[in-house]
CSV table of C-alpha atoms in Angstrom, one decimal:
chain,number,residue,atom,x,y,z
A,10,MET,CA,187.9,-114.7,62.0
A,11,ALA,CA,186.4,-112.1,64.3
A,12,THR,CA,182.7,-111.8,65.0
A,13,PRO,CA,181.5,-108.3,64.3
A,14,PRO,CA,180.6,-106.4,67.4
A,15,PRO,CA,176.9,-105.5,67.9
A,16,PRO,CA,175.8,-102.1,66.6
A,17,ARG,CA,176.6,-99.1,68.7
A,18,PRO,CA,173.6,-97.6,70.5
A,19,ARG,CA,172.5,-94.2,69.3
A,20,ARG,CA,173.8,-91.2,71.2
A,21,SER,CA,171.6,-89.4,73.6
A,22,GLY,CA,169.0,-87.3,71.7
A,23,ARG,CA,170.4,-84.2,73.4
A,24,GLU,CA,173.9,-84.5,71.8
A,25,ILE,CA,174.5,-83.2,68.3
A,26,GLN,CA,177.8,-84.1,66.8
A,27,THR,CA,177.4,-83.9,63.0
A,28,LEU,CA,175.7,-81.5,60.6
A,29,ASP,CA,173.2,-84.2,59.6
A,30,GLU,CA,172.1,-84.5,63.3
A,31,PHE,CA,172.0,-80.8,63.5
A,32,ASP,CA,169.7,-80.5,60.5
A,33,ALA,CA,167.5,-83.3,61.7
A,34,SER,CA,167.1,-81.6,65.1
A,35,LEU,CA,165.6,-78.5,63.5
A,36,ALA,CA,162.3,-80.4,62.9
A,37,ARG,CA,161.9,-81.5,66.5
A,38,PRO,CA,159.5,-79.6,68.8
A,39,GLY,CA,161.4,-76.8,70.4
A,40,GLY,CA,164.0,-76.7,67.7
A,41,LEU,CA,167.5,-76.6,69.1
A,42,ALA,CA,166.5,-75.6,72.6
A,43,GLY,CA,168.3,-77.6,75.3
A,44,LEU,CA,170.6,-79.5,73.0
A,45,ARG,CA,174.4,-79.9,73.3
A,46,VAL,CA,176.1,-79.2,69.9
A,47,GLN,CA,179.7,-80.4,70.0
A,48,SER,CA,182.4,-79.4,67.6
A,49,VAL,CA,180.2,-78.9,64.5
A,50,ASP,CA,181.0,-76.2,62.0
A,51,LEU,CA,177.9,-74.1,61.8
A,52,THR,CA,179.2,-71.3,59.6
A,53,ASP,CA,176.8,-72.4,56.8
A,54,ARG,CA,173.8,-72.7,59.2
A,55,THR,CA,173.4,-69.0,60.0
A,56,PHE,CA,169.7,-68.9,58.8
A,57,ALA,CA,168.9,-72.0,60.8
A,58,LEU,CA,170.4,-70.5,64.0
A,59,LEU,CA,168.6,-67.2,63.5
A,60,ALA,CA,165.2,-69.0,62.9
A,61,SER,CA,165.4,-71.6,65.7
A,62,SER,CA,165.0,-71.3,69.4
A,63,THR,CA,168.3,-71.9,71.2
A,64,ALA,CA,167.3,-71.3,74.8
A,65,ALA,CA,169.5,-73.4,77.2
A,66,THR,CA,171.4,-74.8,74.2
A,67,VAL,CA,175.1,-75.4,74.7
A,68,PHE,CA,177.5,-74.9,71.8
A,69,LEU,CA,180.9,-76.5,72.4
A,70,GLY,CA,183.6,-75.3,69.9
A,71,CYS,CA,181.1,-74.7,67.0
A,72,PRO,CA,182.3,-72.1,64.5
A,73,MET,CA,179.5,-69.7,63.5
A,74,GLU,CA,179.0,-66.3,62.0
A,75,PRO,CA,179.1,-63.3,64.4
A,76,GLU,CA,175.4,-62.6,63.7
A,77,ALA,CA,174.4,-66.1,64.7
A,78,ALA,CA,176.6,-66.1,67.8
A,79,ALA,CA,175.1,-62.9,69.0
A,80,LYS,CA,171.6,-64.2,68.5
A,81,VAL,CA,172.0,-67.6,70.3
A,82,ARG,CA,173.7,-65.8,73.2
A,83,ALA,CA,170.7,-63.5,73.3
A,84,ASP,CA,168.4,-66.6,73.5
A,85,GLY,CA,170.3,-67.7,76.6
A,86,ALA,CA,172.5,-70.3,74.9
A,87,LEU,CA,175.9,-71.0,76.4
A,88,VAL,CA,178.7,-70.7,73.8
A,89,PHE,CA,182.2,-72.1,74.3
A,90,PRO,CA,183.9,-70.7,71.2
A,91,PRO,CA,186.7,-72.4,69.3
A,92,VAL,CA,190.1,-71.6,70.7
A,93,PRO,CA,192.5,-70.2,68.1
A,94,ASP,CA,196.1,-71.4,67.6
A,95,LEU,CA,195.7,-74.7,69.5
A,96,PRO,CA,197.2,-77.9,67.9
A,97,PHE,CA,194.1,-79.9,69.1
A,98,ASP,CA,190.4,-79.4,69.4
A,99,PRO,CA,189.4,-79.4,73.1
A,100,TYR,CA,185.8,-80.0,72.3
A,101,ARG,CA,186.4,-82.9,69.8
A,102,ASN,CA,183.5,-85.3,69.4
A,103,ARG,CA,185.3,-88.4,68.1
A,104,LEU,CA,188.4,-90.4,68.7
A,105,TYR,CA,191.7,-89.7,66.9
A,106,THR,CA,193.1,-91.7,64.0
A,107,PRO,CA,196.8,-92.4,63.3
A,108,ASP,CA,196.5,-90.3,60.1
A,109,GLU,CA,195.2,-87.4,62.1
A,110,LEU,CA,197.9,-87.5,64.8
A,111,TYR,CA,200.7,-88.1,62.3
A,112,GLU,CA,199.7,-85.7,59.6
A,113,GLY,CA,202.8,-84.4,58.0
A,114,VAL,CA,205.2,-87.1,59.2
A,115,THR,CA,206.2,-88.0,55.7
A,116,GLY,CA,207.1,-84.4,54.9
A,117,PRO,CA,210.4,-82.6,55.5
A,118,GLY,CA,209.4,-81.6,59.1
A,119,GLY,CA,209.0,-85.3,60.1
A,120,TYR,CA,207.4,-86.1,63.4
A,121,GLU,CA,208.1,-82.7,65.0
A,122,ALA,CA,205.7,-81.1,62.5
A,123,THR,CA,202.8,-83.4,63.4
A,124,PRO,CA,199.8,-82.5,65.5
A,125,ASP,CA,200.9,-85.2,68.0
A,126,ALA,CA,204.3,-83.6,68.5
A,127,ARG,CA,202.9,-80.1,68.6
A,128,SER,CA,200.3,-81.0,71.1
A,129,HIS,CA,202.9,-82.5,73.4
A,130,ALA,CA,205.1,-79.4,73.0
A,131,TRP,CA,202.0,-77.2,74.0
A,132,PHE,CA,201.4,-79.5,77.0
A,133,GLY,CA,205.0,-79.1,78.1
A,134,VAL,CA,204.9,-75.3,78.0
A,135,THR,CA,201.4,-74.9,79.6
A,136,ARG,CA,202.0,-77.5,82.3
A,137,ALA,CA,205.2,-75.6,83.3
A,138,ASP,CA,203.7,-72.2,83.5
A,139,GLY,CA,200.6,-73.3,85.4
A,140,ASP,CA,198.1,-71.4,83.3
A,141,VAL,CA,194.6,-72.1,84.6
A,142,PHE,CA,193.0,-71.6,81.2
A,143,SER,CA,195.3,-74.2,79.7
A,144,SER,CA,194.4,-76.6,82.5
A,145,MET,CA,190.7,-76.1,81.7
A,146,LEU,CA,191.3,-76.8,78.0
A,147,ARG,CA,193.2,-80.0,78.9
A,148,ALA,CA,190.3,-81.1,81.2
A,149,LEU,CA,187.7,-80.3,78.5
A,150,HIS,CA,189.7,-82.3,75.9
A,151,ASP,CA,190.1,-85.3,78.1
A,152,ASP,CA,186.5,-85.4,79.1
A,153,ALA,CA,185.5,-85.2,75.4
A,154,VAL,CA,187.8,-88.0,74.5
A,155,GLY,CA,186.5,-90.2,77.3
A,156,ASP,CA,182.9,-89.6,76.1
A,157,ALA,CA,183.9,-90.5,72.6
A,158,LEU,CA,185.7,-93.7,73.8
A,159,ASP,CA,182.6,-94.8,75.7
A,160,GLU,CA,180.4,-94.3,72.6
A,161,HIS,CA,182.8,-96.2,70.4
A,162,LEU,CA,183.3,-99.2,72.7
A,163,ALA,CA,179.6,-99.7,73.6
A,164,GLY,CA,178.7,-103.3,73.0
A,165,HIS,CA,182.3,-104.4,72.4
A,166,ARG,CA,184.1,-107.2,74.3
A,167,VAL,CA,187.3,-105.4,75.2
A,168,VAL,CA,190.5,-107.2,76.2
A,169,GLY,CA,193.4,-105.0,77.4
A,170,VAL,CA,196.9,-106.0,76.5
A,171,MET,CA,199.6,-104.5,78.8
A,172,GLY,CA,203.3,-104.6,78.4
A,173,GLY,CA,206.5,-102.5,78.2
A,174,HIS,CA,207.3,-99.8,75.7
A,175,ALA,CA,210.9,-101.0,75.4
A,176,MET,CA,210.0,-104.2,73.5
A,177,ALA,CA,211.8,-103.8,70.2
A,178,ARG,CA,210.6,-104.6,66.8
A,179,GLY,CA,212.4,-107.6,65.3
A,180,THR,CA,212.4,-109.6,68.5
A,181,GLU,CA,210.6,-112.8,69.3
A,182,ALA,CA,208.8,-111.1,72.2
A,183,TYR,CA,207.4,-108.5,69.8
A,184,ALA,CA,206.3,-111.1,67.3
A,185,GLY,CA,204.6,-113.0,70.2
A,186,ALA,CA,202.7,-110.0,71.3
A,187,ALA,CA,201.6,-109.4,67.7
A,188,ARG,CA,200.3,-113.0,67.5
A,189,LEU,CA,198.4,-112.5,70.7
A,190,GLY,CA,196.7,-109.4,69.3
A,191,ARG,CA,195.8,-111.2,66.1
A,192,SER,CA,194.4,-114.2,68.0
A,193,LEU,CA,192.3,-112.0,70.3
A,194,ALA,CA,190.9,-110.1,67.4
A,195,ARG,CA,190.0,-113.2,65.5
A,196,ALA,CA,188.3,-114.5,68.6
A,197,GLY,CA,185.9,-111.5,68.4
A,198,TYR,CA,187.5,-109.3,71.0
A,199,THR,CA,188.4,-105.7,70.6
A,200,VAL,CA,192.1,-105.3,71.6
A,201,ALA,CA,192.9,-102.2,73.7
A,202,THR,CA,196.4,-101.2,74.6
A,203,GLY,CA,198.2,-98.2,76.1
A,204,GLY,CA,198.6,-97.1,72.5
A,205,GLY,CA,202.4,-96.6,72.6
A,206,PRO,CA,205.4,-98.5,71.2
A,207,GLY,CA,206.8,-101.9,72.1
A,208,ALA,CA,204.3,-104.5,73.4
A,209,MET,CA,201.5,-102.1,72.9
A,210,GLU,CA,202.3,-101.5,69.2
A,211,ALA,CA,202.8,-105.2,68.6
A,212,ALA,CA,199.3,-106.1,70.0
A,213,ASN,CA,197.7,-103.4,67.9
A,214,LEU,CA,199.6,-104.6,64.9
A,215,GLY,CA,198.3,-108.1,65.4
A,216,ALA,CA,194.7,-106.9,65.5
A,217,TYR,CA,195.4,-104.8,62.4
A,218,THR,CA,196.6,-107.9,60.5
A,219,ALA,CA,193.8,-110.2,61.8
A,220,PRO,CA,191.7,-109.9,58.6
A,221,PHE,CA,194.6,-111.0,56.4
A,222,ASP,CA,196.2,-114.4,55.8
A,223,ASP,CA,198.9,-115.3,58.3
A,224,PRO,CA,201.9,-114.4,56.1
A,225,ALA,CA,200.7,-110.8,56.2
A,226,LEU,CA,201.9,-110.5,59.8
A,227,ASP,CA,205.3,-112.1,58.9
A,228,GLY,CA,205.8,-109.5,56.2
A,229,ALA,CA,204.8,-106.7,58.4
A,230,LEU,CA,207.2,-107.8,61.1
A,231,ALA,CA,210.1,-108.0,58.6
A,232,LEU,CA,209.4,-104.5,57.3
A,233,LEU,CA,209.1,-103.0,60.8
A,234,ALA,CA,212.3,-104.6,62.0
A,235,LYS,CA,214.2,-102.1,59.8
A,236,ALA,CA,213.3,-99.4,62.4
A,237,PRO,CA,213.5,-101.4,65.6
A,238,SER,CA,212.7,-98.6,68.1
A,239,PHE,CA,211.2,-95.1,68.3
A,240,THR,CA,214.7,-94.0,69.5
A,241,PRO,CA,216.7,-92.2,68.1
A,242,SER,CA,214.1,-91.3,65.4
A,243,VAL,CA,210.3,-91.3,65.9
A,244,THR,CA,210.1,-90.1,62.3
A,245,GLU,CA,211.7,-93.3,60.9
A,246,TRP,CA,209.8,-95.5,63.3
A,247,ALA,CA,206.5,-94.0,62.4
A,248,ARG,CA,207.2,-94.0,58.6
A,249,ALA,CA,207.9,-97.8,58.8
A,250,ALA,CA,204.5,-98.3,60.3
A,251,PHE,CA,202.8,-96.3,57.7
A,252,ALA,CA,204.7,-98.3,55.0
A,253,VAL,CA,203.1,-101.4,56.5
A,254,ARG,CA,199.7,-99.8,56.5
A,255,ALA,CA,200.1,-98.8,52.8
A,256,ARG,CA,201.0,-102.4,51.9
A,257,LEU,CA,198.0,-103.7,53.9
A,258,PRO,CA,195.3,-101.2,53.6
A,259,GLY,CA,192.0,-101.6,55.5
A,260,GLY,CA,193.3,-103.6,58.5
A,261,GLY,CA,191.4,-104.7,61.5
A,262,ASP,CA,190.1,-102.5,64.4
A,263,SER,CA,191.6,-102.0,67.8
A,264,ILE,CA,192.0,-99.2,70.3
A,265,GLY,CA,195.0,-97.3,71.6
A,266,ILE,CA,194.8,-95.2,74.7
A,267,PRO,CA,198.1,-93.3,75.0
A,268,THR,CA,199.0,-90.0,76.8
A,269,TRP,CA,200.9,-86.9,76.1
A,270,PHE,CA,202.1,-87.1,79.7
A,271,TYR,CA,204.9,-89.4,78.6
A,272,GLY,CA,206.4,-87.5,75.7
A,273,HIS,CA,209.0,-90.2,75.1
A,274,GLU,CA,206.1,-92.6,74.1
A,275,PRO,CA,204.7,-91.7,70.7
A,276,PRO,CA,201.4,-93.3,69.7
A,277,ASN,CA,201.6,-96.3,67.4
A,278,ALA,CA,200.0,-96.2,64.0
A,279,PHE,CA,198.2,-99.6,64.1
A,280,ALA,CA,195.4,-98.8,66.5
A,281,ARG,CA,192.6,-97.7,64.2
A,282,HIS,CA,191.1,-95.5,66.9
A,283,ILE,CA,193.1,-93.6,69.4
A,284,ALA,CA,191.9,-92.0,72.7
A,285,LYS,CA,194.8,-89.8,73.6
A,286,TYR,CA,194.7,-88.0,77.0
A,287,PHE,CA,196.8,-85.3,78.6
A,288,ALA,CA,196.2,-86.7,82.1
A,289,ASN,CA,197.9,-90.0,82.5
A,290,ALA,CA,195.7,-91.0,85.5
A,291,LEU,CA,192.5,-90.7,83.3
A,292,ARG,CA,194.2,-92.6,80.6
A,293,GLU,CA,195.2,-95.5,82.9
A,294,GLU,CA,191.7,-95.6,84.5
A,295,GLY,CA,190.1,-95.3,81.0
A,296,LEU,CA,192.0,-98.3,79.7
A,297,LEU,CA,191.7,-100.7,82.5
A,298,ALA,CA,188.1,-99.9,83.5
A,299,ARG,CA,187.0,-100.5,79.9
A,300,SER,CA,188.8,-103.8,79.6
A,301,THR,CA,185.8,-105.7,80.9
A,302,ALA,CA,186.5,-108.9,79.0
A,303,GLY,CA,189.9,-109.3,80.7
A,304,VAL,CA,193.5,-108.1,80.7
A,305,VAL,CA,196.6,-109.8,79.5
A,306,PHE,CA,199.9,-108.7,81.1
A,307,LEU,CA,203.0,-109.2,79.1
A,308,PRO,CA,206.5,-108.8,80.7
A,309,GLY,CA,207.1,-105.2,81.6
A,310,ALA,CA,208.5,-103.0,84.3
A,311,ALA,CA,207.1,-100.4,86.8
A,312,GLY,CA,204.2,-99.3,84.5
A,313,THR,CA,203.0,-102.9,83.9
A,314,VAL,CA,203.3,-103.7,87.6
A,315,GLN,CA,201.2,-100.7,88.4
A,316,GLU,CA,198.6,-101.8,85.8
A,317,ILE,CA,198.4,-105.3,87.4
A,318,PHE,CA,197.5,-103.9,90.8
A,319,ASP,CA,195.3,-101.1,89.3
A,320,THR,CA,193.3,-104.0,87.9
A,321,THR,CA,193.5,-106.1,91.1
A,322,THR,CA,192.1,-103.5,93.4
A,323,PRO,CA,188.6,-103.2,91.8
A,324,ASN,CA,188.6,-107.0,91.3
A,325,TYR,CA,189.4,-107.5,95.0
A,326,TYR,CA,186.7,-105.2,96.2
A,327,GLY,CA,184.2,-105.9,93.5
A,328,SER,CA,183.8,-102.2,92.8
A,329,ARG,CA,183.2,-102.7,89.1
A,330,GLY,CA,181.0,-105.8,89.4
A,331,ALA,CA,182.3,-109.2,88.4
A,332,PRO,CA,186.1,-109.4,88.4
A,333,ALA,CA,187.8,-109.0,85.0
A,334,PRO,CA,189.9,-112.0,84.1
A,335,MET,CA,193.7,-111.5,84.5
A,336,VAL,CA,196.4,-113.4,82.6
A,337,LEU,CA,200.0,-112.9,83.4
A,338,VAL,CA,202.5,-114.1,80.8
A,339,ASP,CA,206.0,-115.4,81.5
A,340,ARG,CA,206.3,-117.3,84.7
A,341,ALA,CA,209.9,-116.5,85.4
A,342,HIS,CA,209.3,-112.8,84.9
A,343,TRP,CA,206.3,-112.5,87.2
A,344,THR,CA,207.6,-114.9,89.9
A,345,VAL,CA,211.3,-114.2,90.0
A,346,ARG,CA,212.4,-111.0,88.3
A,347,LEU,CA,209.3,-109.0,89.4
A,348,PRO,CA,207.3,-111.3,91.7
A,349,ALA,CA,203.9,-109.8,91.3
A,350,TRP,CA,202.2,-113.2,90.9
A,351,PRO,CA,202.7,-114.4,94.4
A,352,LEU,CA,201.2,-111.2,95.8
A,353,LEU,CA,198.3,-111.3,93.3
A,354,GLU,CA,197.7,-115.0,94.2
A,355,THR,CA,197.7,-114.2,97.9
A,356,LEU,CA,195.3,-111.3,97.5
A,357,ALA,CA,192.9,-113.4,95.4
A,358,SER,CA,192.8,-116.3,97.9
A,359,GLY,CA,189.3,-116.9,99.2
A,360,ARG,CA,187.8,-114.2,97.1
A,361,PRO,CA,185.7,-114.4,93.9
A,362,MET,CA,188.6,-113.1,91.9
A,363,ALA,CA,190.6,-116.3,92.6
A,364,ALA,CA,188.8,-118.0,89.7
A,365,GLY,CA,189.7,-115.2,87.3
A,366,ILE,CA,193.6,-115.1,87.5
A,367,ALA,CA,196.1,-117.2,85.6
A,368,LEU,CA,199.8,-117.4,85.0
A,369,VAL,CA,201.1,-118.9,81.8
A,370,ASP,CA,204.6,-119.6,80.5
A,371,SER,CA,204.3,-118.3,76.9
A,372,VAL,CA,202.3,-115.6,75.1
A,373,ASP,CA,200.8,-118.2,72.8
A,374,GLU,CA,199.0,-119.8,75.8
A,375,ALA,CA,197.3,-116.5,76.8
A,376,PRO,CA,194.2,-116.6,74.5
A,377,ALA,CA,193.2,-120.1,75.7
A,378,ALA,CA,193.8,-119.1,79.4
A,379,LEU,CA,191.6,-116.0,78.9
A,380,ALA,CA,188.9,-118.1,77.3
A,381,ARG,CA,189.1,-120.6,80.2
A,382,LEU,CA,188.8,-117.9,82.8
A,383,ALA,CA,185.9,-116.2,81.0
A,384,ALA,CA,184.0,-119.5,81.0
A,385,ALA,CA,184.6,-120.3,84.7
């Protein structure tokens, strides 16, 4: 079974992200002066705000009473107030959960009523009209999500699993990707995926079932096969996933890093923590740069090919330090159908990254190949 990751380091002493941290900061010399208070509801802390110095303090999306807001501004604090009528919090101080993004999916409105769908709809409208304020809100949100992701993953051995969104539930390929996620989680890795359907969901599902006996995964696969794809109904696809989670509560941890840029790819419900971005470029960089213990590439199309070479470039130049191991799965796919392997092998020749790449025939060989590359 998986070895628990080391404890996360404490946040910077300047960042306040909970009411408990806010209350504790009141006793420090200088009070709240110079701190960054992020997405904390301060409507019940009016007296504390009136009594404490808030010079050079920054409040990001913190609800407070008008009297308190006027006082902290008079102190010289910078206040970014909550933005009404948004389907998301641009200043959020934590990662998403599936329950948060899919709130309401079991109701009569289905997926279209969820915060995830409403955020995507908002993104479509604001991206089309080019509103600079909306662009700023998206940028603030994505930066906050990136910060939360770094805090969450500190000390974890992260392995990325890449693959196509079209991989259907009920197929042997999907089952193989799920076994891969389970094996990696049991080996002590934190599985990170693009957070969407197909191969991404399968790998997150495998990590989710890692703490249970092996038959739990078989049962989950059988239940999910009743809704093979997120088309034509995201609602039924998502409800099947939540039915599995209800049958197997308290599953294992993994990360999903999806994007609203691809509205046709809803997030999967098996990543316990979700870092969802508006900007796909930030999402891609965030996923691959944080997969420092290696990346496994399952058969995919253009997106997976892009991810192979987005990983290759920093490995080739050494711009992120030691090259991250790369394992490509399915020899025929990566040498004949989409011959990325010969180019990767040629680029790696004579460079330190050459010892960190492998091509295997089946998904079940990938964990051993990754371990071998990590030990080289």
